[in-house]
PDB file of C-alpha atoms and ligand atoms in Angstrom:
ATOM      1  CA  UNK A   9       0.000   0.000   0.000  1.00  0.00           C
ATOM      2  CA  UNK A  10       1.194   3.204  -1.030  1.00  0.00           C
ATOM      3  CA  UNK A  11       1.105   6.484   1.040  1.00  0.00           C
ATOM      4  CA  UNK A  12       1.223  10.034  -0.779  1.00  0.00           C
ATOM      5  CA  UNK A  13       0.967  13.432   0.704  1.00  0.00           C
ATOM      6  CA  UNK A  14       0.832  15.632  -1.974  1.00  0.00           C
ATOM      7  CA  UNK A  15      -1.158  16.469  -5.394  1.00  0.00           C
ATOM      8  CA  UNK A  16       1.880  16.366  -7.538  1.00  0.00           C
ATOM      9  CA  UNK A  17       2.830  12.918  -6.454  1.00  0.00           C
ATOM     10  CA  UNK A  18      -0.576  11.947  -6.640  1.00  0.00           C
ATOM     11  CA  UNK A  19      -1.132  13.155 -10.213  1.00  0.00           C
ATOM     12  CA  UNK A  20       1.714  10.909 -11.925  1.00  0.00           C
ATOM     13  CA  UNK A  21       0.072   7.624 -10.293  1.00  0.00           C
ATOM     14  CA  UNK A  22      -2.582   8.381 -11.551  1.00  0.00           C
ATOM     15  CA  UNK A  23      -1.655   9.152 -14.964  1.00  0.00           C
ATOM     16  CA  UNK A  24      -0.452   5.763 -14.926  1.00  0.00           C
ATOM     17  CA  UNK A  25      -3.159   4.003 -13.916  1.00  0.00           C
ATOM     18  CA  UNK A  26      -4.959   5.781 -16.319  1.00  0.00           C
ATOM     19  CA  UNK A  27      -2.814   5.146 -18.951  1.00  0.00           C
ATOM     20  CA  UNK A  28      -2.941   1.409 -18.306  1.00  0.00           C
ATOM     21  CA  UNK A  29      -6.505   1.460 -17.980  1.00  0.00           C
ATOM     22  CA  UNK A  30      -7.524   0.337 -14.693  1.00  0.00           C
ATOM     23  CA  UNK A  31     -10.520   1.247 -13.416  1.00  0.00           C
ATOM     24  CA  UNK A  32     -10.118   3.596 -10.117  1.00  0.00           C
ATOM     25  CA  UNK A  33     -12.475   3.043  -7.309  1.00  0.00           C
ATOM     26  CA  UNK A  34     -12.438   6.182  -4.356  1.00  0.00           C
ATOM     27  CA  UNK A  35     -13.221   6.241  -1.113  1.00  0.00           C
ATOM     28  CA  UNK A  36     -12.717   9.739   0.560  1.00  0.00           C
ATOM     29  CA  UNK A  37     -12.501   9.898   3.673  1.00  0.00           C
ATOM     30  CA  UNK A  38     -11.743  12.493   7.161  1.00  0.00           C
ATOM     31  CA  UNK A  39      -9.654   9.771   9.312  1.00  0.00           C
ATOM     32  CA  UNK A  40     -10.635   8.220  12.048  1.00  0.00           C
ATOM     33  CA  UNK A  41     -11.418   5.062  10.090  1.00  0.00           C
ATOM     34  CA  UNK A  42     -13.967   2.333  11.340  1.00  0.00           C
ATOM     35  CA  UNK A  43     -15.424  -0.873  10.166  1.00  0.00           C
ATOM     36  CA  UNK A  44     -18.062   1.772   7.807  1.00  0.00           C
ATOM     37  CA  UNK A  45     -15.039   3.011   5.850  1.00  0.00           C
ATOM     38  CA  UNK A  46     -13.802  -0.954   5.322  1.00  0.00           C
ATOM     39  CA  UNK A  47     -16.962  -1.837   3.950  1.00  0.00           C
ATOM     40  CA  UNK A  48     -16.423   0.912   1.740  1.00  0.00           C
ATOM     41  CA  UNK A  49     -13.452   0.226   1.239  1.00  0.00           C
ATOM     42  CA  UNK A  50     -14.249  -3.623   0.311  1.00  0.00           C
ATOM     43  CA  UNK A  51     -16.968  -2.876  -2.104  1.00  0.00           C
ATOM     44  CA  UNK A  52     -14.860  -0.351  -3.818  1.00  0.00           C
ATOM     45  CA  UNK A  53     -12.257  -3.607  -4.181  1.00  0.00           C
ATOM     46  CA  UNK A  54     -15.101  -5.986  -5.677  1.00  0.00           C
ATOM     47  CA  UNK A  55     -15.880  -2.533  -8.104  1.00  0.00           C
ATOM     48  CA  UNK A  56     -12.694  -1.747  -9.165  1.00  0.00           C
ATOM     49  CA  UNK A  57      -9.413  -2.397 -10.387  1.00  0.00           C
ATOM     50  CA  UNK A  58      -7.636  -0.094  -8.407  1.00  0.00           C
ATOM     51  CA  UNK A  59      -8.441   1.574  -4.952  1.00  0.00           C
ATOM     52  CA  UNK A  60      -7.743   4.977  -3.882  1.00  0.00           C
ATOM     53  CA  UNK A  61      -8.035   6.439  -0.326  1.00  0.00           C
ATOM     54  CA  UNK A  62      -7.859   9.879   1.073  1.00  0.00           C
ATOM     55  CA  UNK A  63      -7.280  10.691   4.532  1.00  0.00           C
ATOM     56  CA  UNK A  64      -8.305  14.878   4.940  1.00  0.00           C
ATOM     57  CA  UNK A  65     -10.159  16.031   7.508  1.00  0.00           C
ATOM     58  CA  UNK A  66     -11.650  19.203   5.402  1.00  0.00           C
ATOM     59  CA  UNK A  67     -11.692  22.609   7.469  1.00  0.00           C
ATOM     60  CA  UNK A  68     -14.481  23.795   4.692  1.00  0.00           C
ATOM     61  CA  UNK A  69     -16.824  21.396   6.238  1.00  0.00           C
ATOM     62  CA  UNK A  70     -16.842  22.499   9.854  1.00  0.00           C
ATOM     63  CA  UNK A  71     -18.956  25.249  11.107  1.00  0.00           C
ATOM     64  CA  UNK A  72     -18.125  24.269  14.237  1.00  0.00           C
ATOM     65  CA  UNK A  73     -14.121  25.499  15.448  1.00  0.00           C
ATOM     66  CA  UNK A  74     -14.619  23.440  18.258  1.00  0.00           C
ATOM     67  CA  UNK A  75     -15.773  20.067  16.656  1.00  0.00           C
ATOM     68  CA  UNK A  76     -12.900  20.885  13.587  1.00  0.00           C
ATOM     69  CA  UNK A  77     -10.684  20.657  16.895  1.00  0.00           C
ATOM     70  CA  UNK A  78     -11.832  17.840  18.427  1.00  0.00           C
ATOM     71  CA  UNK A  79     -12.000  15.824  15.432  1.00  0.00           C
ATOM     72  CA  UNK A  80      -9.807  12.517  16.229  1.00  0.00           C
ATOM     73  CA  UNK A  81      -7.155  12.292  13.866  1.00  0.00           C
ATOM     74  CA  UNK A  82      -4.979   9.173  13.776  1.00  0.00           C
ATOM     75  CA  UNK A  83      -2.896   8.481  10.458  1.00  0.00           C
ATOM     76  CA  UNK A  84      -0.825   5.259  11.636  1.00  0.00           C
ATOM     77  CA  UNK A  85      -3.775   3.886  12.989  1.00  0.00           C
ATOM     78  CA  UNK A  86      -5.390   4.622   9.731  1.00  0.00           C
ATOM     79  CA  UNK A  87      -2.855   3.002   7.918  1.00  0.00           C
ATOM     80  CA  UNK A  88      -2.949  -0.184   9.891  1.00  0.00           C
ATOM     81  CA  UNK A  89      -6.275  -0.473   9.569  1.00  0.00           C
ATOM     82  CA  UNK A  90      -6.111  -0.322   5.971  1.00  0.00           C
ATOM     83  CA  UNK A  91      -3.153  -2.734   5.189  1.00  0.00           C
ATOM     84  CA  UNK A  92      -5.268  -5.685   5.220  1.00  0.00           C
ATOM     85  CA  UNK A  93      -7.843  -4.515   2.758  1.00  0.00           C
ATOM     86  CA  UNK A  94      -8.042  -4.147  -0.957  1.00  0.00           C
ATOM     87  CA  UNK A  95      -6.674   0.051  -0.879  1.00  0.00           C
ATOM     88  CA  UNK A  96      -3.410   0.313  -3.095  1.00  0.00           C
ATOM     89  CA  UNK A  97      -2.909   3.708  -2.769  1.00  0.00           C
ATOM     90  CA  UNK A  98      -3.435   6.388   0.548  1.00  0.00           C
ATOM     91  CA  UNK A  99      -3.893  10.060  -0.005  1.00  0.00           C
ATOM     92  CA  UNK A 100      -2.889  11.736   2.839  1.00  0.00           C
ATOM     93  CA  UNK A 101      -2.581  15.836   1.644  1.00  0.00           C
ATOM     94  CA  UNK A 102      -1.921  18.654   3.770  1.00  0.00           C
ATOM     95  CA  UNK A 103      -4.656  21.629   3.765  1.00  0.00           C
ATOM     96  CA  UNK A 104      -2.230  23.887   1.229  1.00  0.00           C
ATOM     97  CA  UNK A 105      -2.060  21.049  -0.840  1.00  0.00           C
ATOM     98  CA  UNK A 106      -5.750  20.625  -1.089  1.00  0.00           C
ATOM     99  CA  UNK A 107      -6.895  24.647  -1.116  1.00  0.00           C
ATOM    100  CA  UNK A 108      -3.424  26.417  -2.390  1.00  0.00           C
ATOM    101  CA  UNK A 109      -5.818  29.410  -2.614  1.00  0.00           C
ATOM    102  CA  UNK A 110      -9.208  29.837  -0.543  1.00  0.00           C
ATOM    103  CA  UNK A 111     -11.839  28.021  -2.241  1.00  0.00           C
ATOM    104  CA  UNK A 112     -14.768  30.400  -2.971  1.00  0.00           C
ATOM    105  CA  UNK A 113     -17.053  28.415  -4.741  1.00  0.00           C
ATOM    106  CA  UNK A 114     -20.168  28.151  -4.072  1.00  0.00           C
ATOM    107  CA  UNK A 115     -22.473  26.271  -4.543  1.00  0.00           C
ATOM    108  CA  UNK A 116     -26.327  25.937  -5.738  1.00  0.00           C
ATOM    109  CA  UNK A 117     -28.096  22.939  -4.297  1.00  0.00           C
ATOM    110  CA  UNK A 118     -31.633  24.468  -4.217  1.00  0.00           C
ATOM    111  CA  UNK A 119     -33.537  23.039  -1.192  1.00  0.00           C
ATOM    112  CA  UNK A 120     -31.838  19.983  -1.028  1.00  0.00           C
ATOM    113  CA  UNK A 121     -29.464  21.217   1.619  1.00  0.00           C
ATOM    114  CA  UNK A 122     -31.425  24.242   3.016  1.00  0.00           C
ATOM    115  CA  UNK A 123     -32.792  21.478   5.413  1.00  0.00           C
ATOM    116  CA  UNK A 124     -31.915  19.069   7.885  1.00  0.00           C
ATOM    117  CA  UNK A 125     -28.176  19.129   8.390  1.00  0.00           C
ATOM    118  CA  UNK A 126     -27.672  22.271   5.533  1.00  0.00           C
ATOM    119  CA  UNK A 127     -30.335  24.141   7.995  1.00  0.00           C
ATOM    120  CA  UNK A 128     -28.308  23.313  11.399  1.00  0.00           C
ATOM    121  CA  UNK A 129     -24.682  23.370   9.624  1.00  0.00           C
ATOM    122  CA  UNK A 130     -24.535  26.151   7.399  1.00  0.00           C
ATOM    123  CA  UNK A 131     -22.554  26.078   4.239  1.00  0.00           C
ATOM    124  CA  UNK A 132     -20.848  22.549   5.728  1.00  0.00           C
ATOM    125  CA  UNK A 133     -22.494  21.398   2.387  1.00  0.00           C
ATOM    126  CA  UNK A 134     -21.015  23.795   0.575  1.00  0.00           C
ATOM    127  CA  UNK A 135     -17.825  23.028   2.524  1.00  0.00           C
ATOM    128  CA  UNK A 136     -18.241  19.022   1.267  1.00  0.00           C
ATOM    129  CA  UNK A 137     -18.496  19.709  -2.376  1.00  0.00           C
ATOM    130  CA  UNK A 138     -15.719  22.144  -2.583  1.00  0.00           C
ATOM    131  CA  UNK A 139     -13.164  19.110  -1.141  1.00  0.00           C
ATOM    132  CA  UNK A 140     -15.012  16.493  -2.694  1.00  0.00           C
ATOM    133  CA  UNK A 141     -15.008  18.633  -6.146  1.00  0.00           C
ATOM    134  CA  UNK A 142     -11.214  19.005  -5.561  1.00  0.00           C
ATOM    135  CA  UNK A 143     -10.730  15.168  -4.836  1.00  0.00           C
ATOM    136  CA  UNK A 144     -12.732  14.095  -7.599  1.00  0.00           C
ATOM    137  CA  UNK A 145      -9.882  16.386  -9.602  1.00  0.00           C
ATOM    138  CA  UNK A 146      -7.063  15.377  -8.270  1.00  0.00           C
ATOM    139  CA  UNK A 147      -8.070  11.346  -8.094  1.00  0.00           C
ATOM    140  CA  UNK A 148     -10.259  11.184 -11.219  1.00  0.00           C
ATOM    141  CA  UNK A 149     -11.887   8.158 -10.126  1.00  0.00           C
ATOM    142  CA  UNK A 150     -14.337   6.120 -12.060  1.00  0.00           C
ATOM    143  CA  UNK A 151     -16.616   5.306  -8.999  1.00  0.00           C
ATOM    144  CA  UNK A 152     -16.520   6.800  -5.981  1.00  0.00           C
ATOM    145  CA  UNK A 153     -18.275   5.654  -2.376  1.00  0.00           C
ATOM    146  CA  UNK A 154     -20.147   6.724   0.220  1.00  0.00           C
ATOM    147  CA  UNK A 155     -21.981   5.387   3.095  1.00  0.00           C
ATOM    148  CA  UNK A 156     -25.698   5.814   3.423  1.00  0.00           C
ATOM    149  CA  UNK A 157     -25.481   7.343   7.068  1.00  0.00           C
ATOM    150  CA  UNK A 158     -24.268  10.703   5.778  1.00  0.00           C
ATOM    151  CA  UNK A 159     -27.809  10.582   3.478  1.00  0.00           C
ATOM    152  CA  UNK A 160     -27.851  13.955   3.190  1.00  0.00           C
ATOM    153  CA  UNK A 161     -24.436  14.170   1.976  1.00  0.00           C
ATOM    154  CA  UNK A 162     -24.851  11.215  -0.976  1.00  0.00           C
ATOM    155  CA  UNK A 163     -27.901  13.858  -2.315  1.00  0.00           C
ATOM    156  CA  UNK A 164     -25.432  17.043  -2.229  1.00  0.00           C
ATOM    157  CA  UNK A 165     -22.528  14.763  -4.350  1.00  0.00           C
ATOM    158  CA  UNK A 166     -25.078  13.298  -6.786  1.00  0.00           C
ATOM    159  CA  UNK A 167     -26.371  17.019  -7.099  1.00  0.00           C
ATOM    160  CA  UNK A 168     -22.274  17.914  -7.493  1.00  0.00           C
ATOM    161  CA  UNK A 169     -21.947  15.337  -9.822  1.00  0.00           C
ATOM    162  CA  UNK A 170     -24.380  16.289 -12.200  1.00  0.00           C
ATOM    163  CA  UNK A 171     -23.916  20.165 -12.340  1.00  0.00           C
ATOM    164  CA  UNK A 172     -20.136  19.695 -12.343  1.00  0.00           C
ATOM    165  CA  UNK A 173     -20.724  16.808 -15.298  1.00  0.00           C
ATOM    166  CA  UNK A 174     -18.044  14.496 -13.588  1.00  0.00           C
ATOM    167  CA  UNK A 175     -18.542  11.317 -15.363  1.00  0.00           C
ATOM    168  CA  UNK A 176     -18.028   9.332 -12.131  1.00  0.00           C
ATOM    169  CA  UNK A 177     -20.661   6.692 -10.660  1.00  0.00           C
ATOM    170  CA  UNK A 178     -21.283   7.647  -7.267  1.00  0.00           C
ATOM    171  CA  UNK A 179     -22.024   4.048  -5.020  1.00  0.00           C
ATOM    172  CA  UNK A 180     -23.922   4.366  -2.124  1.00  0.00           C
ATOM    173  CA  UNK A 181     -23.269   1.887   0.589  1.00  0.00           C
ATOM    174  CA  UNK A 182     -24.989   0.091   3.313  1.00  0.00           C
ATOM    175  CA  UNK A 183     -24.836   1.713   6.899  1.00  0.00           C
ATOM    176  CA  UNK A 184     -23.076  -0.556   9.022  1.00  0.00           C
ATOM    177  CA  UNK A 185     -23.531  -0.559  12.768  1.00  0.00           C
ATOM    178  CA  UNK A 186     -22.250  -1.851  15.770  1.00  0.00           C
ATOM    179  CA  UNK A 187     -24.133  -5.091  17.262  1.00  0.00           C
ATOM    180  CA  UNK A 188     -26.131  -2.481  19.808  1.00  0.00           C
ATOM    181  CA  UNK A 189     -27.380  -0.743  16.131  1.00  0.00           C
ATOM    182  CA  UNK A 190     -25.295   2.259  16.524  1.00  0.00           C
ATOM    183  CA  UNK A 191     -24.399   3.760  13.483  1.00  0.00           C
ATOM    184  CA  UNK A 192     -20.573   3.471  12.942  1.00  0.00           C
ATOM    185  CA  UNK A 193     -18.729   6.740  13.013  1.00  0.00           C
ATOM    186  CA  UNK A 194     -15.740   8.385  14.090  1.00  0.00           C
ATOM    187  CA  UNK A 195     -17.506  10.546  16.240  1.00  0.00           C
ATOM    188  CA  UNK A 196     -18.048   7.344  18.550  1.00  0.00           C
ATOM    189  CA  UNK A 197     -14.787   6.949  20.105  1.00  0.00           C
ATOM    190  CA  UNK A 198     -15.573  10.792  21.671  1.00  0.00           C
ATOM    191  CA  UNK A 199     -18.357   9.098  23.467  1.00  0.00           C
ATOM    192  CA  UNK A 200     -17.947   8.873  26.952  1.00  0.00           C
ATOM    193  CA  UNK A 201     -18.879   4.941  28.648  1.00  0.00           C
ATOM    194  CA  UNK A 202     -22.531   6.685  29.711  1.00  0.00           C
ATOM    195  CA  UNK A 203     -23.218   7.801  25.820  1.00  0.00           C
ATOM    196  CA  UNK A 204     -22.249   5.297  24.623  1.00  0.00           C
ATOM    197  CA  UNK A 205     -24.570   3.124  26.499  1.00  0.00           C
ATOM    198  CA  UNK A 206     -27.491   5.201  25.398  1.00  0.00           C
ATOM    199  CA  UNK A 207     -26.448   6.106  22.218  1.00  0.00           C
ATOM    200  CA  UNK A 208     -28.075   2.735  20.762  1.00  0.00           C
ATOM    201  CA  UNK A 209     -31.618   3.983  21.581  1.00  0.00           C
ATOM    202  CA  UNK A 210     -30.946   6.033  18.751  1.00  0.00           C
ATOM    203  CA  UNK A 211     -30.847   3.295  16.267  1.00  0.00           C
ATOM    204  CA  UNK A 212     -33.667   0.710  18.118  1.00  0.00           C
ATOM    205  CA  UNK A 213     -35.995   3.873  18.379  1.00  0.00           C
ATOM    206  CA  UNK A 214     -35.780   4.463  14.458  1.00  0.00           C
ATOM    207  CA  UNK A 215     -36.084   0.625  13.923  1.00  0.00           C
ATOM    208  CA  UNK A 216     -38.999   0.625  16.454  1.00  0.00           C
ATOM    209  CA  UNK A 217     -40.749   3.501  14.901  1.00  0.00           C
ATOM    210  CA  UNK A 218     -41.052   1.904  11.213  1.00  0.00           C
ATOM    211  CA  UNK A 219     -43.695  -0.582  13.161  1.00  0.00           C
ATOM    212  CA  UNK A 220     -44.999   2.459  14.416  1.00  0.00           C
ATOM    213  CA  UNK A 221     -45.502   4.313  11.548  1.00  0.00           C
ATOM    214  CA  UNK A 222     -47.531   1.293   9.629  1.00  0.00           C
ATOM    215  CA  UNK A 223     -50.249   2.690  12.469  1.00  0.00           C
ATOM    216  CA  UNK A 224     -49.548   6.172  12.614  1.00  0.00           C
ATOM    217  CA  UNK A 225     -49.689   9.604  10.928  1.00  0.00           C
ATOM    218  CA  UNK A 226     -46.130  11.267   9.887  1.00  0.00           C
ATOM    219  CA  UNK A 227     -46.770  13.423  12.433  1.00  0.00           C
ATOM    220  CA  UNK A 228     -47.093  10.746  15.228  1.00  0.00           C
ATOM    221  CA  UNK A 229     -44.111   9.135  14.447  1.00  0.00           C
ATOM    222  CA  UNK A 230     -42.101  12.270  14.338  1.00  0.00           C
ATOM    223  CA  UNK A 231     -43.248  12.786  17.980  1.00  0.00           C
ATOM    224  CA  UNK A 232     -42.634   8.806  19.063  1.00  0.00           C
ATOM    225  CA  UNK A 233     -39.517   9.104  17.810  1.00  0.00           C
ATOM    226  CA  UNK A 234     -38.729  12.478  19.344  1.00  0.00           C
ATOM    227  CA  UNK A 235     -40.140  11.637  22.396  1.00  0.00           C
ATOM    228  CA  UNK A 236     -38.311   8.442  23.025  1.00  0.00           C
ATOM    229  CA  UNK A 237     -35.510   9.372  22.331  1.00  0.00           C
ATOM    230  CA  UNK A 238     -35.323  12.828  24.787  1.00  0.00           C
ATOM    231  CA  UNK A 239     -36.445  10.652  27.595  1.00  0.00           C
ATOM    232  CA  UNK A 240     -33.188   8.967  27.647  1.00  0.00           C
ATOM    233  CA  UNK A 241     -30.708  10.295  29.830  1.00  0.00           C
ATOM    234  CA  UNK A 242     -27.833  12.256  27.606  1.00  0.00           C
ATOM    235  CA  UNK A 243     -29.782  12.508  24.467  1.00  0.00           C
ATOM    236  CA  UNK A 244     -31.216  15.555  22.890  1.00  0.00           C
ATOM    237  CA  UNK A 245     -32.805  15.368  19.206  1.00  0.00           C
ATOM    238  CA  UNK A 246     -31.709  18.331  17.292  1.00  0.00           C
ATOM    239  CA  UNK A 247     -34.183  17.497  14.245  1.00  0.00           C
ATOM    240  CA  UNK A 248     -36.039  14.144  13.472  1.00  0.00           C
ATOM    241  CA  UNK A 249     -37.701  14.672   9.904  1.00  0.00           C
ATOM    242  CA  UNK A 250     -39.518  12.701   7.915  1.00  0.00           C
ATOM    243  CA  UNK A 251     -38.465  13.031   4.391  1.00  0.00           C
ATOM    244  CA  UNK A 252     -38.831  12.557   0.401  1.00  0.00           C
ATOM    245  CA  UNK A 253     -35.703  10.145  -0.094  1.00  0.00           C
ATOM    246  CA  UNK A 254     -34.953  12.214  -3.437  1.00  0.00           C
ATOM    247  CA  UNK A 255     -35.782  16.074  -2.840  1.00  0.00           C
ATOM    248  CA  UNK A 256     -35.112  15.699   0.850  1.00  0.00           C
ATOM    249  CA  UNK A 257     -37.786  17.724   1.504  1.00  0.00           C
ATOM    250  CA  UNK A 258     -40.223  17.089   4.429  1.00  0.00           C
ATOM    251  CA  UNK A 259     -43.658  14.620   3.477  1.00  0.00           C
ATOM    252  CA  UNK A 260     -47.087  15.133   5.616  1.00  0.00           C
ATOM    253  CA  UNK A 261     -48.617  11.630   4.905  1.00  0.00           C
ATOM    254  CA  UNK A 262     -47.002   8.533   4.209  1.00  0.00           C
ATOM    255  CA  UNK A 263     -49.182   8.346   0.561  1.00  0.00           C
ATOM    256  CA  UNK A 264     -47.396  11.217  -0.691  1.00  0.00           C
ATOM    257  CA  UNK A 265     -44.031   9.558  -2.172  1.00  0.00           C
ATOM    258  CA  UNK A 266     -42.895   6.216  -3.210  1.00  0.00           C
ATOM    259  CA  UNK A 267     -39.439   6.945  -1.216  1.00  0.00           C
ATOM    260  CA  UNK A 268     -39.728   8.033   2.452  1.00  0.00           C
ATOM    261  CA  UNK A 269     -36.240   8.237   4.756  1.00  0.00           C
ATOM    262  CA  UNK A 270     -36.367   9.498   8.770  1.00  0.00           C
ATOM    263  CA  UNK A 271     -33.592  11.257   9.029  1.00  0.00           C
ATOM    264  CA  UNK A 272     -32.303  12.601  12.504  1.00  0.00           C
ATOM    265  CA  UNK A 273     -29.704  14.417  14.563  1.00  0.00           C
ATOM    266  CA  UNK A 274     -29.421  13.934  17.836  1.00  0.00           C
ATOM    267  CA  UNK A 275     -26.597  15.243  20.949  1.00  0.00           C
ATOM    268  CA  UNK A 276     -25.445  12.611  23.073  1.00  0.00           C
ATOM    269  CA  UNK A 277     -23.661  15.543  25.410  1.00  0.00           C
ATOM    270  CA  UNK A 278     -21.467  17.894  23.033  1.00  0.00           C
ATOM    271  CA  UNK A 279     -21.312  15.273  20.459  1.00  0.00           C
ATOM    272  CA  UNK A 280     -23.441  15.006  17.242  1.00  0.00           C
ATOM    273  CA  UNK A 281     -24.691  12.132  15.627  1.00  0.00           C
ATOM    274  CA  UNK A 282     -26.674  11.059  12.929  1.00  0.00           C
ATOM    275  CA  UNK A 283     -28.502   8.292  11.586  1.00  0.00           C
ATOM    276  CA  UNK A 284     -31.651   7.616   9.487  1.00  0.00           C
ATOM    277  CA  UNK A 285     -33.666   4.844   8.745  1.00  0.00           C
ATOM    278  CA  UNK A 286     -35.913   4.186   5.000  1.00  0.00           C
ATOM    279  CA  UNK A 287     -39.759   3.658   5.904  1.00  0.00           C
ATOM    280  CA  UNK A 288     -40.662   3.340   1.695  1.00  0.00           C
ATOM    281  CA  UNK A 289     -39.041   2.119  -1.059  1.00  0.00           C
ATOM    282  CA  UNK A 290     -41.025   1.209  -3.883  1.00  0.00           C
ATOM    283  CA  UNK A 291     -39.066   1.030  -7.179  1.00  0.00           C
ATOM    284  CA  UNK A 292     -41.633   2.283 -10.126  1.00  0.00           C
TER     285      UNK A 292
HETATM  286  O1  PAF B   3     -18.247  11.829   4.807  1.00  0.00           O
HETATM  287  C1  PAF B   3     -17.107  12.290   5.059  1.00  0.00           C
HETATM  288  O2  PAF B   3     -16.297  11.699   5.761  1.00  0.00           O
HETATM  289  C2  PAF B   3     -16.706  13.648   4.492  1.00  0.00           C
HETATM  290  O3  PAF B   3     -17.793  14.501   4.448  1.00  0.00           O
HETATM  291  C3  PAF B   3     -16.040  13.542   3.118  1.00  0.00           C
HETATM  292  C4  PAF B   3     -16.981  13.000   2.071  1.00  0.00           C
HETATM  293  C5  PAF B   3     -14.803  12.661   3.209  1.00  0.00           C
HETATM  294  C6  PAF B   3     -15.591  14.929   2.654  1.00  0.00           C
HETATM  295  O4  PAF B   3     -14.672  15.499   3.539  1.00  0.00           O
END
């Protein structure tokens, strides 16, 4: 497995690869890596000829200084983790390598991330498809992946995607949790031992609620879910909503789309998480 740390070194391995046709599979990535990223990781092995990693946790992205601080940041451990799996090549740039000159794009997205995350973290979208613009130049991938937890997020890139005219498929994957249901994510290991005992009612409450919901308006289950989960000690919803899977933009009754994703936010303490679960998926 390779390791590079800047653009320029990055750009000739990839004008090989290119040049001997291999098809490049990316998976970017802020650090902190966990069995999610693997699975990423794997499927962009069974995809591809060639993997490519990065490792950049993106100041663009945070609107918080404090949780840009506190982000856990751990390259060795990164690259151990890593070894064992199908990535052939680790791209590990500095900021100045990545924005030589402040980025001052931005971007259009129309509602799709006015809401939800894009309403609580502004321009952290806007922050996401600046470095993910700049990766996507730099790696020139053929596929790229990204988990299904951040579901928000896969909307924005597909959005990205298709105004910038990359000709990249974007794959989303399966969210993979712990065997409590907790959505992987680096922002676990800042858990203390009491959050992370509760954080899990996260995850069963969602599971719980799609039972609920066969019974229940959209408004009912927004306040079961709610509900449940600010009885528990530690945990504070910041926004439960129950959404149109493609416009991400909030549904009154379960009859009014074919796709229908709760998506929520919630504090356990200082520390954010997210997590959503599909109610309706009917393929027409
Ligand atoms: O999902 C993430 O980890 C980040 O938002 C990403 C896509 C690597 C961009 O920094």
């Amino acid at each position: 497995m390779e390791v590079l740390e800047s653009s320029a070194a990055l750009a000739d391995r990839i004008r090989e690869l290119k040049a001997s046709g291999k098809i490049i599979g990316f998976v970017p990535t802020m650090g902190a890596l966990h069995e999610g990223h693997i699975s990423l990781v794997e499927e962009a092995g069974m995809q591809s000829d060639v993997v490519v990693v990065s490792i950049f946790v993106n100041p663009t992205q945070f609107n918080n200084p404090d949780d840009l601080k506190r982000y856990p940041r751990d390259l060795q451990k990164d690259l151990d983790l890593l070894k064992p799996t199908p990535c052939e090549l680790v791209f590990a740039p500095t900021v100045k390598d990545i924005y030589p000159e402040p980025d001052n794009r931005f971007f259009d997205f129309g509602l799709i991330d006015k809401v939800m995350e894009g309403f609580y973290r502004p321009g952290h979208f806007n922050g996401v498809a600046q470095v993910v613009s700049r990766l996507f130049d730099l790696v020139k991938p053929d596929k790229a992946f990204f988990g299904l937890k951040d579901f928000q997020q896969l909307a924005v890139i597909n959005d990205m995607v298709r105004q910038l005219k990359y000709d990249i498929e974007i794959v989303p994957c399966a969210i993979i949790r712990e065997p409590d249901g907790l959505a992987m994510s680096s922002r676990n290991q800042l858990l203390t031992a009491a959050q992370r005992k509760n954080a899990p009612i996260i995850a069963q409450t969602l599971f719980d609620s799609c039972n609920f919901a066969k019974s229940n308006s959209i408004n009912g289950t927004v306040e079961f879910v709610t509900q449940s989960i600010n009885s528990a000690p530690e945990l504070e919803v910041e926004y439960f909503e129950i959404v149109d899977g493609d416009t991400l933009q909030s549904v009154q009754n379960w009859e009014e789309s074919d796709y229908i994703v709760g998506c929520i936010a919630v504090f356990a303490g200082e520390i954010r998480l997210i997590d959503n679960v599909i109610y309706k998926k009917n393929m027409s």
